[in-house]
Coordinates of C-alpha atoms in Angstrom, one line a residue:
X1 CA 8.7 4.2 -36.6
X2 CA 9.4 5.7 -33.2
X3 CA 6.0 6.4 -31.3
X4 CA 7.3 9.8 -30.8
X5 CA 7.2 10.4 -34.5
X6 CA 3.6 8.9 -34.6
X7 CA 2.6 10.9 -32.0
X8 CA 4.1 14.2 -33.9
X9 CA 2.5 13.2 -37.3
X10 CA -1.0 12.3 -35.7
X11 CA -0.8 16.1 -34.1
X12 CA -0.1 17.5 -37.4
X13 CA -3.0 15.6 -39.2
X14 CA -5.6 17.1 -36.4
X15 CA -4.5 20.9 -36.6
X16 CA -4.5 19.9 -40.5
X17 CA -8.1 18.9 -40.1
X18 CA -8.9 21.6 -37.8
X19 CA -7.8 24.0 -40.2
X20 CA -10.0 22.3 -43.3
X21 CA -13.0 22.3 -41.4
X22 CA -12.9 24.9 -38.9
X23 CA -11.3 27.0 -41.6
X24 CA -14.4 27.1 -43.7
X25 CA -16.5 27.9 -40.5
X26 CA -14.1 30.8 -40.1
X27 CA -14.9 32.3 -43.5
X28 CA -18.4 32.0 -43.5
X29 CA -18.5 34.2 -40.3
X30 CA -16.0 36.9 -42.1
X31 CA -18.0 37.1 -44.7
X32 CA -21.1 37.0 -43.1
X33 CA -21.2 40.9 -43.1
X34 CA -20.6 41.3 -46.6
X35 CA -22.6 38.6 -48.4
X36 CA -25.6 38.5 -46.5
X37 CA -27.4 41.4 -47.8
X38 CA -30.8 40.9 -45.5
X39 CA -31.6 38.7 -42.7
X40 CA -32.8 36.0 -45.3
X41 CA -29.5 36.1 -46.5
X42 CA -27.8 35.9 -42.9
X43 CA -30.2 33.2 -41.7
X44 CA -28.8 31.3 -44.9
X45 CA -25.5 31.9 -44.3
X46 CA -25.5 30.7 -40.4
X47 CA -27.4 27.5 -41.3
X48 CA -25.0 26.7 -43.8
X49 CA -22.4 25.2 -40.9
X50 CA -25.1 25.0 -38.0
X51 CA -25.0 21.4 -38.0
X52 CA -21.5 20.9 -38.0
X53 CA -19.7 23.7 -36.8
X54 CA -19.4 22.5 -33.3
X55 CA -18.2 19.1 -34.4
X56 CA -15.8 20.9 -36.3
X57 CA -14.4 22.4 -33.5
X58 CA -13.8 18.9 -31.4
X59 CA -11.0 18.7 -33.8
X60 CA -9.1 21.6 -31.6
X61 CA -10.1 19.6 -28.3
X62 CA -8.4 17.2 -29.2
X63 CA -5.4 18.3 -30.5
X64 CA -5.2 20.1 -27.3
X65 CA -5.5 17.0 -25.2
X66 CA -3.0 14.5 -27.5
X67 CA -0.3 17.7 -27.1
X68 CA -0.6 17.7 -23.5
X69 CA -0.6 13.7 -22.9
X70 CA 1.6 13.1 -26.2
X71 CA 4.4 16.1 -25.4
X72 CA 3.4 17.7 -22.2
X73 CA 6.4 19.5 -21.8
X74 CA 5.6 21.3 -25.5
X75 CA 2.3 22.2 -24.1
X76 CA 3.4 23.4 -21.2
X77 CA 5.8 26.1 -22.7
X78 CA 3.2 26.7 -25.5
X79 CA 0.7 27.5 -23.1
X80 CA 2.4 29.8 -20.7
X81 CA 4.7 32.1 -23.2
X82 CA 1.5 31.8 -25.6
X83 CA -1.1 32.5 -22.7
X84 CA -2.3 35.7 -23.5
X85 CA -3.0 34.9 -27.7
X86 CA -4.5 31.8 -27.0
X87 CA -6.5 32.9 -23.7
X88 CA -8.2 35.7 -26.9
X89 CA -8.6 32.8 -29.4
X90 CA -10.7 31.0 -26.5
X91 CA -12.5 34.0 -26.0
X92 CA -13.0 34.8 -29.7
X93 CA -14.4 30.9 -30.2
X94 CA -16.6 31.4 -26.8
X95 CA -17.8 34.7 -28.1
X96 CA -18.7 32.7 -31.4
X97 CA -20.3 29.6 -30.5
X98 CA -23.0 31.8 -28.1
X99 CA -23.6 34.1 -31.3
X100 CA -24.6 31.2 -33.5
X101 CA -26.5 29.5 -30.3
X102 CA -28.8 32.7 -29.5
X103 CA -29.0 34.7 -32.7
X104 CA -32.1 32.8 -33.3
X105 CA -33.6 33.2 -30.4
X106 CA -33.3 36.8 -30.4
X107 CA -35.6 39.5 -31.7
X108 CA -32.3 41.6 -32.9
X109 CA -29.8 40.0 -34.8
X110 CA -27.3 42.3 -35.2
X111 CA -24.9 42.0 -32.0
X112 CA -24.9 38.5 -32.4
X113 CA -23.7 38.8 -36.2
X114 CA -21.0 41.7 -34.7
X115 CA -19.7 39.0 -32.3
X116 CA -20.2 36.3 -35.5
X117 CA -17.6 38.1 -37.2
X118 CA -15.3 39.1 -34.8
X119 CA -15.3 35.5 -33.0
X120 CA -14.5 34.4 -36.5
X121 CA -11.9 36.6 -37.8
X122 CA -9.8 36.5 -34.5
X123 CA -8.7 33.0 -34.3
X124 CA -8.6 32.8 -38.6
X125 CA -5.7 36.1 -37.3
X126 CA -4.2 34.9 -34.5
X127 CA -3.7 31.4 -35.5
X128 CA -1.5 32.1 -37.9
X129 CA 0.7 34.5 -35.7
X130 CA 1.1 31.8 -33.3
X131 CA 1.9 28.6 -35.8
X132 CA 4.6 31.2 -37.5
X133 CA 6.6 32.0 -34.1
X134 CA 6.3 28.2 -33.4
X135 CA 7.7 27.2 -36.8
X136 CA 10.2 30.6 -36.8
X137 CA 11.3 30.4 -33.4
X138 CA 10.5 32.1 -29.6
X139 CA 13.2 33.3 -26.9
X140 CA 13.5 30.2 -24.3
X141 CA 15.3 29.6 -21.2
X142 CA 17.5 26.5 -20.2
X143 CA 14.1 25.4 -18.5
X144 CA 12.4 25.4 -21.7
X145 CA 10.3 28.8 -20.5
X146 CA 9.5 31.7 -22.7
X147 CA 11.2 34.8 -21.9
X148 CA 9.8 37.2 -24.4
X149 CA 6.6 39.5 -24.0
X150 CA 3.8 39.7 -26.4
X151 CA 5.1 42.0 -28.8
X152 CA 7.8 39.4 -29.5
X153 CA 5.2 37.4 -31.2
X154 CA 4.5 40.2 -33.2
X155 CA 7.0 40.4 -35.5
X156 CA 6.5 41.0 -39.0
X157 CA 6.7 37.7 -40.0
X158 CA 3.9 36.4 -37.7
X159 CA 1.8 39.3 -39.0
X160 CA 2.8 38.0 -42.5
X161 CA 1.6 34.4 -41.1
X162 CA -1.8 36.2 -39.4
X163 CA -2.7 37.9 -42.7
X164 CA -1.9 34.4 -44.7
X165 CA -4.2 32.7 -42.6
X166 CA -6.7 35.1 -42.2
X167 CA -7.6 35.3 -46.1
X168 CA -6.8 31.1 -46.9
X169 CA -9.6 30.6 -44.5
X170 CA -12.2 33.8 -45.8
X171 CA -11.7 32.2 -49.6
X172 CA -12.4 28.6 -47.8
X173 CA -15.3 29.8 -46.9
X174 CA -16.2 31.8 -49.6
X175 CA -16.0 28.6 -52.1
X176 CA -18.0 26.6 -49.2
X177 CA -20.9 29.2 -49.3
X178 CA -21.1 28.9 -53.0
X179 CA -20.8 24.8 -52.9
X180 CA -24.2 25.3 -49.8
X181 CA -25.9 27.8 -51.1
X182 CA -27.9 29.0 -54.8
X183 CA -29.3 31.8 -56.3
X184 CA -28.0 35.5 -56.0
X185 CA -26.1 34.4 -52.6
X186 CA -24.0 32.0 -54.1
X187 CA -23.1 34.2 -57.2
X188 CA -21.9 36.8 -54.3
X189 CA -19.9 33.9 -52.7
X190 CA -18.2 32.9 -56.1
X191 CA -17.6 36.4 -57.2
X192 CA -16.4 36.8 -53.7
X193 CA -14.1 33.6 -53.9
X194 CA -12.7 34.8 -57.3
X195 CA -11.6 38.3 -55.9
X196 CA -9.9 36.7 -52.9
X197 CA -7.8 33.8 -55.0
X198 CA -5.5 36.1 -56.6
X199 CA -4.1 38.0 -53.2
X200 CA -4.4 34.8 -51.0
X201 CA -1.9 33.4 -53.7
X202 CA 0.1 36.3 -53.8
X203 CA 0.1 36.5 -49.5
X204 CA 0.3 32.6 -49.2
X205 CA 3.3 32.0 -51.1
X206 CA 5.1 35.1 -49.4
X207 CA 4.2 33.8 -46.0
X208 CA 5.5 29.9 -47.4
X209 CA 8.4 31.0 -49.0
X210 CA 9.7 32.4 -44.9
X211 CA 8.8 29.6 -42.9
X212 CA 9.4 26.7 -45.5
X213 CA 13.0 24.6 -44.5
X214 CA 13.8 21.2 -46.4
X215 CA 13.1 19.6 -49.9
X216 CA 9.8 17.9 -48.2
X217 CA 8.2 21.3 -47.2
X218 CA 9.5 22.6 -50.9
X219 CA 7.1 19.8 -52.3
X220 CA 4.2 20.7 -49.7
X221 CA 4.7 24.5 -50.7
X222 CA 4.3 23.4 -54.3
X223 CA 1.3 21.7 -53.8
X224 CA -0.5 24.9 -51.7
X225 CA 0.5 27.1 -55.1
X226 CA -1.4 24.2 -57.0
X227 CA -4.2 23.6 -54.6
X228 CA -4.7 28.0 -54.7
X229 CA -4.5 28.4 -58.3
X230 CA -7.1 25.0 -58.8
X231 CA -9.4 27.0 -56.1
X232 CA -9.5 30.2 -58.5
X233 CA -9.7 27.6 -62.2
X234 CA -12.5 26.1 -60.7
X235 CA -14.3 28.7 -59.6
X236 CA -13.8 30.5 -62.7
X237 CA -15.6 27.9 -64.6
X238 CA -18.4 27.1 -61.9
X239 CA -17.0 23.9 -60.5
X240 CA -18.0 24.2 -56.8
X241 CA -16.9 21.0 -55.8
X242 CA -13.6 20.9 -57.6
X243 CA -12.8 24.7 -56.2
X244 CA -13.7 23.2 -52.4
X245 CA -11.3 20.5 -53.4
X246 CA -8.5 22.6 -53.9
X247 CA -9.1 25.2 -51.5
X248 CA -8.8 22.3 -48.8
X249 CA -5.8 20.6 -50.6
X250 CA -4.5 24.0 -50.3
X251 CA -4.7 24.3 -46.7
X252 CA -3.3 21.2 -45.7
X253 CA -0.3 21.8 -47.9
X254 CA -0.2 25.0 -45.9
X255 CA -0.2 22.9 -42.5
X256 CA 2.7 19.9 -44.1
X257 CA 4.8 23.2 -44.6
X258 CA 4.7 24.4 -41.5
X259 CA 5.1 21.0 -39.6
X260 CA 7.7 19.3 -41.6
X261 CA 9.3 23.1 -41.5
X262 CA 9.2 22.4 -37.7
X263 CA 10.3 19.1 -37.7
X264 CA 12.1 17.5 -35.3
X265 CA 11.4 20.6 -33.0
X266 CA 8.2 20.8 -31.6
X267 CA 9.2 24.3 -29.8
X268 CA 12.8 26.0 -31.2
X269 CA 14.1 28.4 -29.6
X270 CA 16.0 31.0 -30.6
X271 CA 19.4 29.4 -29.1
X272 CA 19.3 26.2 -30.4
X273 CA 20.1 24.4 -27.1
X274 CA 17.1 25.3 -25.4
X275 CA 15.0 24.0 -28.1
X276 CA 12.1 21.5 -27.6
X277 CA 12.3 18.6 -29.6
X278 CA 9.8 15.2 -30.1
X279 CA 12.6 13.3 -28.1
X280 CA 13.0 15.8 -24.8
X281 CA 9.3 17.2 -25.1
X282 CA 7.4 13.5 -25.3
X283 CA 6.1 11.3 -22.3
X284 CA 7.1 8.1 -21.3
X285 CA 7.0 5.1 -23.7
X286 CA 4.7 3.3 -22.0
X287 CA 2.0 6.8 -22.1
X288 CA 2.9 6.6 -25.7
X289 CA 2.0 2.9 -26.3
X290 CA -1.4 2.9 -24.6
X291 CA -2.5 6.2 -26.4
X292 CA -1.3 4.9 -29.6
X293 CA -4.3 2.0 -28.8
X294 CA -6.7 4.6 -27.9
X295 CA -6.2 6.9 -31.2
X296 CA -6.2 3.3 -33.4
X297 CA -9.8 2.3 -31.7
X298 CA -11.7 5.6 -31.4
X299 CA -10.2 7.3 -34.4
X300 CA -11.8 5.6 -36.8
X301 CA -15.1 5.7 -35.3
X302 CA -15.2 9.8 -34.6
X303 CA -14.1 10.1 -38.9
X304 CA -17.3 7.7 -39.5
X305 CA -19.7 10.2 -37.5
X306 CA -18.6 13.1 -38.9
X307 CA -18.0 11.7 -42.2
X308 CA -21.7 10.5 -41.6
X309 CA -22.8 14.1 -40.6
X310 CA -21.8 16.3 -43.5
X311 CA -23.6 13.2 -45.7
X312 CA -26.4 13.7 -43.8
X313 CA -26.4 18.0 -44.7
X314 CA -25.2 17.8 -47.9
X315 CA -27.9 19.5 -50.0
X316 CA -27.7 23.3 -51.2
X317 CA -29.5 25.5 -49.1
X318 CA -32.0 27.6 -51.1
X319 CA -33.6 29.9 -48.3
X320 CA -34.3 30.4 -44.7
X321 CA -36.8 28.9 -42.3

Protein backbone atom coordinates (compact mmCIF):
# COMPACT_ATOMS: atom_id res chain seq x y z
CA UNK A 1 0.00 0.00 0.00
CA UNK A 2 1.29 3.41 -0.95
CA UNK A 3 2.28 5.46 2.23
CA UNK A 4 0.21 8.17 0.86
CA UNK A 5 -2.88 5.96 1.28
CA UNK A 6 -1.73 5.03 4.83
CA UNK A 7 -1.27 8.39 5.64
CA UNK A 8 -4.98 9.31 4.19
CA UNK A 9 -6.63 6.32 6.08
CA UNK A 10 -4.67 7.05 9.50
CA UNK A 11 -6.28 10.76 9.16
CA UNK A 12 -9.63 9.46 8.67
CA UNK A 13 -9.38 6.96 11.69
CA UNK A 14 -8.32 10.19 14.10
CA UNK A 15 -11.25 12.67 12.96
CA UNK A 16 -13.28 9.25 13.26
CA UNK A 17 -12.14 9.04 16.83
CA UNK A 18 -12.36 12.55 17.41
CA UNK A 19 -15.86 12.55 16.46
CA UNK A 20 -16.74 9.23 18.95
CA UNK A 21 -15.27 10.82 21.79
CA UNK A 22 -15.31 14.40 21.40
CA UNK A 23 -18.83 13.87 19.99
CA UNK A 24 -20.25 12.62 23.25
CA UNK A 25 -18.40 15.55 25.14
CA UNK A 26 -20.27 17.79 22.70
CA UNK A 27 -23.73 16.47 23.69
CA UNK A 28 -23.35 16.53 27.24
CA UNK A 29 -22.60 20.28 27.07
CA UNK A 30 -26.00 20.80 24.68
CA UNK A 31 -27.82 19.19 26.86
CA UNK A 32 -26.48 20.41 29.80
CA UNK A 33 -29.25 23.23 29.86
CA UNK A 34 -32.04 21.02 29.55
CA UNK A 35 -31.25 17.96 31.62
CA UNK A 36 -29.72 19.44 34.55
CA UNK A 37 -32.61 20.64 36.41
CA UNK A 38 -30.50 22.19 39.58
CA UNK A 39 -26.94 22.55 40.23
CA UNK A 40 -26.81 18.91 41.67
CA UNK A 41 -27.83 17.98 38.45
CA UNK A 42 -25.26 20.22 36.50
CA UNK A 43 -22.46 19.33 38.78
CA UNK A 44 -23.36 15.62 37.67
CA UNK A 45 -23.57 16.27 34.31
CA UNK A 46 -19.92 18.16 34.09
CA UNK A 47 -18.21 15.42 36.03
CA UNK A 48 -19.46 12.95 33.86
CA UNK A 49 -16.57 13.75 31.06
CA UNK A 50 -14.23 15.89 33.57
CA UNK A 51 -11.67 13.27 33.45
CA UNK A 52 -11.51 12.76 30.01
CA UNK A 53 -12.70 15.48 28.11
CA UNK A 54 -9.38 17.08 27.54
CA UNK A 55 -7.79 13.74 26.45
CA UNK A 56 -10.50 13.55 24.15
CA UNK A 57 -9.67 16.48 22.59
CA UNK A 58 -5.70 15.48 21.84
CA UNK A 59 -7.43 13.47 19.21
CA UNK A 60 -8.04 16.96 17.11
CA UNK A 61 -4.23 17.99 17.96
CA UNK A 62 -3.29 15.51 16.32
CA UNK A 63 -5.10 15.18 13.37
CA UNK A 64 -4.09 18.72 12.92
CA UNK A 65 -0.42 18.05 13.11
CA UNK A 66 -0.40 14.49 10.80
CA UNK A 67 -2.52 16.83 8.09
CA UNK A 68 0.06 19.38 8.11
CA UNK A 69 3.36 16.98 8.13
CA UNK A 70 1.31 14.13 6.13
CA UNK A 71 -0.40 16.58 3.26
CA UNK A 72 0.82 20.04 4.05
CA UNK A 73 -0.27 21.43 0.93
CA UNK A 74 -4.13 20.13 1.99
CA UNK A 75 -3.69 22.00 5.22
CA UNK A 76 -2.56 24.76 3.85
CA UNK A 77 -5.61 25.43 1.59
CA UNK A 78 -7.87 24.13 4.37
CA UNK A 79 -6.65 26.49 6.66
CA UNK A 80 -6.71 29.74 4.78
CA UNK A 81 -10.16 29.42 2.61
CA UNK A 82 -11.51 27.77 5.97
CA UNK A 83 -9.77 30.44 8.37
CA UNK A 84 -12.59 32.17 9.63
CA UNK A 85 -14.98 28.68 10.57
CA UNK A 86 -12.23 27.14 12.04
CA UNK A 87 -10.59 30.34 13.81
CA UNK A 88 -14.73 30.18 15.71
CA UNK A 89 -14.46 26.36 16.33
CA UNK A 90 -10.96 27.28 18.20
CA UNK A 91 -12.70 29.88 19.99
CA UNK A 92 -15.80 27.85 20.75
CA UNK A 93 -13.38 24.86 22.17
CA UNK A 94 -11.28 27.72 24.17
CA UNK A 95 -14.42 29.17 25.41
CA UNK A 96 -15.32 25.55 26.57
CA UNK A 97 -12.41 24.07 28.17
CA UNK A 98 -12.15 27.44 30.65
CA UNK A 99 -16.00 26.85 31.41
CA UNK A 100 -15.45 23.36 32.58
CA UNK A 101 -11.90 24.49 34.33
CA UNK A 102 -13.55 27.50 36.53
CA UNK A 103 -17.15 26.71 36.88
CA UNK A 104 -16.10 25.13 40.10
CA UNK A 105 -14.29 27.54 41.31
CA UNK A 106 -16.86 30.00 41.02
CA UNK A 107 -19.53 31.15 43.38
CA UNK A 108 -22.08 31.59 40.17
CA UNK A 109 -22.37 29.00 37.78
CA UNK A 110 -24.43 30.17 35.35
CA UNK A 111 -22.04 32.12 32.72
CA UNK A 112 -19.83 29.34 32.78
CA UNK A 113 -22.78 26.78 31.81
CA UNK A 114 -23.86 29.68 29.00
CA UNK A 115 -20.37 29.37 27.60
CA UNK A 116 -20.71 25.25 28.33
CA UNK A 117 -23.27 25.14 25.81
CA UNK A 118 -22.33 27.45 23.37
CA UNK A 119 -18.60 26.19 23.28
CA UNK A 120 -20.36 22.88 22.79
CA UNK A 121 -22.85 23.35 20.26
CA UNK A 122 -20.64 25.48 17.91
CA UNK A 123 -18.02 23.11 16.80
CA UNK A 124 -20.87 19.90 17.00
CA UNK A 125 -22.44 22.93 14.03
CA UNK A 126 -19.68 24.03 12.33
CA UNK A 127 -17.89 20.80 11.93
CA UNK A 128 -20.29 19.45 9.96
CA UNK A 129 -20.50 22.56 7.50
CA UNK A 130 -16.90 22.37 7.01
CA UNK A 131 -16.42 18.30 6.42
CA UNK A 132 -19.59 18.75 3.79
CA UNK A 133 -17.86 21.62 1.54
CA UNK A 134 -14.67 19.36 1.87
CA UNK A 135 -16.37 16.17 0.67
CA UNK A 136 -18.93 18.39 -1.84
CA UNK A 137 -16.45 20.64 -3.21
CA UNK A 138 -14.93 24.58 -2.70
CA UNK A 139 -14.01 27.15 -5.62
CA UNK A 140 -9.96 26.76 -6.08
CA UNK A 141 -7.46 28.35 -8.11
CA UNK A 142 -4.68 26.80 -10.26
CA UNK A 143 -2.54 27.43 -7.00
CA UNK A 144 -4.67 25.29 -5.07
CA UNK A 145 -6.16 28.65 -3.10
CA UNK A 146 -9.77 29.22 -2.18
CA UNK A 147 -11.41 31.84 -4.04
CA UNK A 148 -14.84 31.85 -2.42
CA UNK A 149 -16.00 33.99 0.69
CA UNK A 150 -17.76 32.61 3.66
CA UNK A 151 -21.13 32.41 2.56
CA UNK A 152 -19.94 29.94 -0.12
CA UNK A 153 -19.53 27.48 2.63
CA UNK A 154 -22.94 28.17 3.48
CA UNK A 155 -24.83 26.51 1.20
CA UNK A 156 -27.72 24.46 1.96
CA UNK A 157 -26.05 21.35 1.82
CA UNK A 158 -23.33 22.29 4.42
CA UNK A 159 -26.22 23.58 6.60
CA UNK A 160 -27.82 20.12 5.93
CA UNK A 161 -24.26 18.58 7.08
CA UNK A 162 -24.14 21.31 10.33
CA UNK A 163 -27.64 20.23 11.44
CA UNK A 164 -26.61 16.33 10.80
CA UNK A 165 -23.88 16.76 12.92
CA UNK A 166 -25.14 18.86 15.37
CA UNK A 167 -28.05 16.28 16.55
CA UNK A 168 -25.61 12.73 15.92
CA UNK A 169 -23.46 14.28 18.53
CA UNK A 170 -26.55 15.73 21.21
CA UNK A 171 -28.06 11.89 20.93
CA UNK A 172 -24.25 10.70 21.56
CA UNK A 173 -24.32 12.40 24.41
CA UNK A 174 -27.67 11.90 25.44
CA UNK A 175 -27.12 7.81 25.45
CA UNK A 176 -23.60 8.60 27.34
CA UNK A 177 -25.32 10.60 30.11
CA UNK A 178 -27.74 7.76 30.62
CA UNK A 179 -24.79 4.97 30.39
CA UNK A 180 -22.80 7.64 33.58
CA UNK A 181 -25.38 8.59 35.26
CA UNK A 182 -28.74 6.96 37.54
CA UNK A 183 -31.74 8.04 39.05
CA UNK A 184 -34.17 10.76 37.66
CA UNK A 185 -31.08 12.27 35.56
CA UNK A 186 -30.57 9.34 33.59
CA UNK A 187 -34.29 8.66 32.90
CA UNK A 188 -34.17 12.49 31.45
CA UNK A 189 -31.11 11.41 29.33
CA UNK A 190 -32.88 8.26 27.96
CA UNK A 191 -36.17 9.90 27.38
CA UNK A 192 -34.03 12.61 25.87
CA UNK A 193 -32.01 10.01 23.67
CA UNK A 194 -35.31 8.32 22.51
CA UNK A 195 -36.85 11.82 21.32
CA UNK A 196 -33.68 12.68 19.40
CA UNK A 197 -33.24 8.97 17.53
CA UNK A 198 -36.04 9.38 15.30
CA UNK A 199 -35.07 13.02 13.55
CA UNK A 200 -31.26 12.26 13.77
CA UNK A 201 -32.25 9.23 11.54
CA UNK A 202 -34.51 11.08 9.46
CA UNK A 203 -31.56 14.30 9.11
CA UNK A 204 -28.65 11.69 9.02
CA UNK A 205 -29.65 9.75 6.14
CA UNK A 206 -30.76 12.99 4.14
CA UNK A 207 -27.43 14.60 4.80
CA UNK A 208 -25.71 10.79 3.72
CA UNK A 209 -27.72 10.20 0.89
CA UNK A 210 -25.90 13.98 -0.76
CA UNK A 211 -22.47 13.57 0.05
CA UNK A 212 -22.23 9.62 -0.33
CA UNK A 213 -20.18 8.60 -3.99
CA UNK A 214 -19.22 4.81 -4.58
CA UNK A 215 -20.48 1.24 -3.53
CA UNK A 216 -17.91 1.48 -0.41
CA UNK A 217 -19.59 4.70 1.11
CA UNK A 218 -23.21 2.90 0.05
CA UNK A 219 -22.10 0.05 2.61
CA UNK A 220 -20.74 2.72 5.22
CA UNK A 221 -24.15 4.70 4.83
CA UNK A 222 -25.93 1.36 5.50
CA UNK A 223 -24.24 0.72 8.44
CA UNK A 224 -24.88 4.60 10.10
CA UNK A 225 -28.91 3.70 9.24
CA UNK A 226 -28.11 0.41 11.34
CA UNK A 227 -25.88 1.87 13.96
CA UNK A 228 -29.00 4.92 14.41
CA UNK A 229 -31.84 2.63 14.53
CA UNK A 230 -29.66 0.01 17.15
CA UNK A 231 -29.06 3.48 19.23
CA UNK A 232 -33.01 4.07 19.46
CA UNK A 233 -33.82 -0.39 19.95
CA UNK A 234 -31.51 -0.18 22.73
CA UNK A 235 -32.54 2.60 24.35
CA UNK A 236 -36.07 1.60 24.06
CA UNK A 237 -35.45 -1.53 26.02
CA UNK A 238 -32.85 -0.01 28.61
CA UNK A 239 -29.68 -1.30 27.17
CA UNK A 240 -27.20 1.61 27.85
CA UNK A 241 -24.30 -0.03 26.73
CA UNK A 242 -25.62 -1.58 23.59
CA UNK A 243 -27.36 2.03 22.69
CA UNK A 244 -23.60 3.72 23.33
CA UNK A 245 -22.51 0.89 20.98
CA UNK A 246 -24.46 1.94 18.25
CA UNK A 247 -24.60 5.40 18.61
CA UNK A 248 -20.66 5.36 18.09
CA UNK A 249 -20.80 2.64 15.32
CA UNK A 250 -23.13 5.17 13.94
CA UNK A 251 -20.78 7.90 13.87
CA UNK A 252 -17.90 6.38 12.42
CA UNK A 253 -20.03 5.01 9.59
CA UNK A 254 -20.91 8.72 9.31
CA UNK A 255 -17.03 9.67 9.06
CA UNK A 256 -16.14 6.26 6.32
CA UNK A 257 -18.99 8.05 4.23
CA UNK A 258 -17.59 11.14 4.09
CA UNK A 259 -13.82 10.01 3.64
CA UNK A 260 -14.20 7.23 1.19
CA UNK A 261 -16.93 9.88 -0.46
CA UNK A 262 -13.71 12.06 -0.64
CA UNK A 263 -11.36 9.69 -1.70
CA UNK A 264 -8.71 10.09 -3.70
CA UNK A 265 -9.19 14.00 -3.16
CA UNK A 266 -8.22 15.32 -0.08
CA UNK A 267 -9.50 19.00 -1.31
CA UNK A 268 -11.85 18.93 -4.75
CA UNK A 269 -12.43 21.76 -6.22
CA UNK A 270 -15.09 22.74 -8.11
CA UNK A 271 -13.04 22.45 -11.56
CA UNK A 272 -11.74 19.25 -11.28
CA UNK A 273 -8.13 20.28 -12.30
CA UNK A 274 -7.51 22.31 -9.46
CA UNK A 275 -8.34 19.57 -7.15
CA UNK A 276 -6.06 18.38 -4.31
CA UNK A 277 -5.42 14.92 -4.33
CA UNK A 278 -3.27 12.37 -1.79
CA UNK A 279 -0.65 12.23 -4.66
CA UNK A 280 -0.14 16.32 -5.34
CA UNK A 281 -1.18 17.27 -1.65
CA UNK A 282 1.46 14.64 0.35
CA UNK A 283 5.18 15.27 1.38
CA UNK A 284 8.11 13.68 0.37
CA UNK A 285 8.57 9.88 0.73
CA UNK A 286 11.14 9.95 2.83
CA UNK A 287 8.68 12.52 5.51
CA UNK A 288 6.18 9.81 4.89
CA UNK A 289 8.49 6.82 5.90
CA UNK A 290 9.77 8.23 9.13
CA UNK A 291 6.28 9.32 10.31
CA UNK A 292 4.87 6.13 9.42
CA UNK A 293 7.61 4.74 12.37
CA UNK A 294 6.46 7.43 14.64
CA UNK A 295 2.58 6.65 14.40
CA UNK A 296 3.55 2.55 14.60
CA UNK A 297 5.62 3.34 18.06
CA UNK A 298 3.55 5.99 19.94
CA UNK A 299 0.14 4.96 18.63
CA UNK A 300 -0.26 2.21 20.47
CA UNK A 301 0.88 3.55 23.58
CA UNK A 302 -1.51 6.84 23.64
CA UNK A 303 -4.82 4.02 22.84
CA UNK A 304 -3.35 2.09 26.12
CA UNK A 305 -3.65 5.40 28.28
CA UNK A 306 -6.72 6.39 27.25
CA UNK A 307 -8.07 3.06 26.91
CA UNK A 308 -6.64 2.83 30.61
CA UNK A 309 -8.44 6.21 31.54
CA UNK A 310 -12.10 5.66 30.80
CA UNK A 311 -11.39 1.99 32.77
CA UNK A 312 -10.26 3.89 35.46
CA UNK A 313 -13.96 6.26 35.42
CA UNK A 314 -16.10 3.74 34.45
CA UNK A 315 -18.71 3.66 37.27
CA UNK A 316 -22.19 5.48 37.19
CA UNK A 317 -22.19 8.63 38.75
CA UNK A 318 -24.96 8.83 41.39
CA UNK A 319 -24.61 12.57 42.69
CA UNK A 320 -22.38 15.54 43.14
CA UNK A 321 -19.51 16.29 45.44
Amino acid sequence: MELTTVWFVLIAVLWTGYFVLEGFDFGVGILLPFLGRDEADRRTIVRSIGPVWDGNEVWLLVAGGATFAAFPEWYATLFSGFYLPLFLILLALIMRGVALEYRNKSDSTKGWDRAFFWGSLGPALLWGVAFTNIVRGVPLDADHEYTGTLFTLLNPVALLGGVATLLLFTQHGAVFLALRTTGDLRARAVRAARLLAPVTILVGLAFLLVVRSGAVSWAALALAVAGLAGTLVATLIGRDGWAFTASAVAIVAVTATLFTSLWPNVMPALDPANSLTVINAASSPYTLTVMTWVAAIFTPLVLIYQGWTYWIFRRRLTGAF
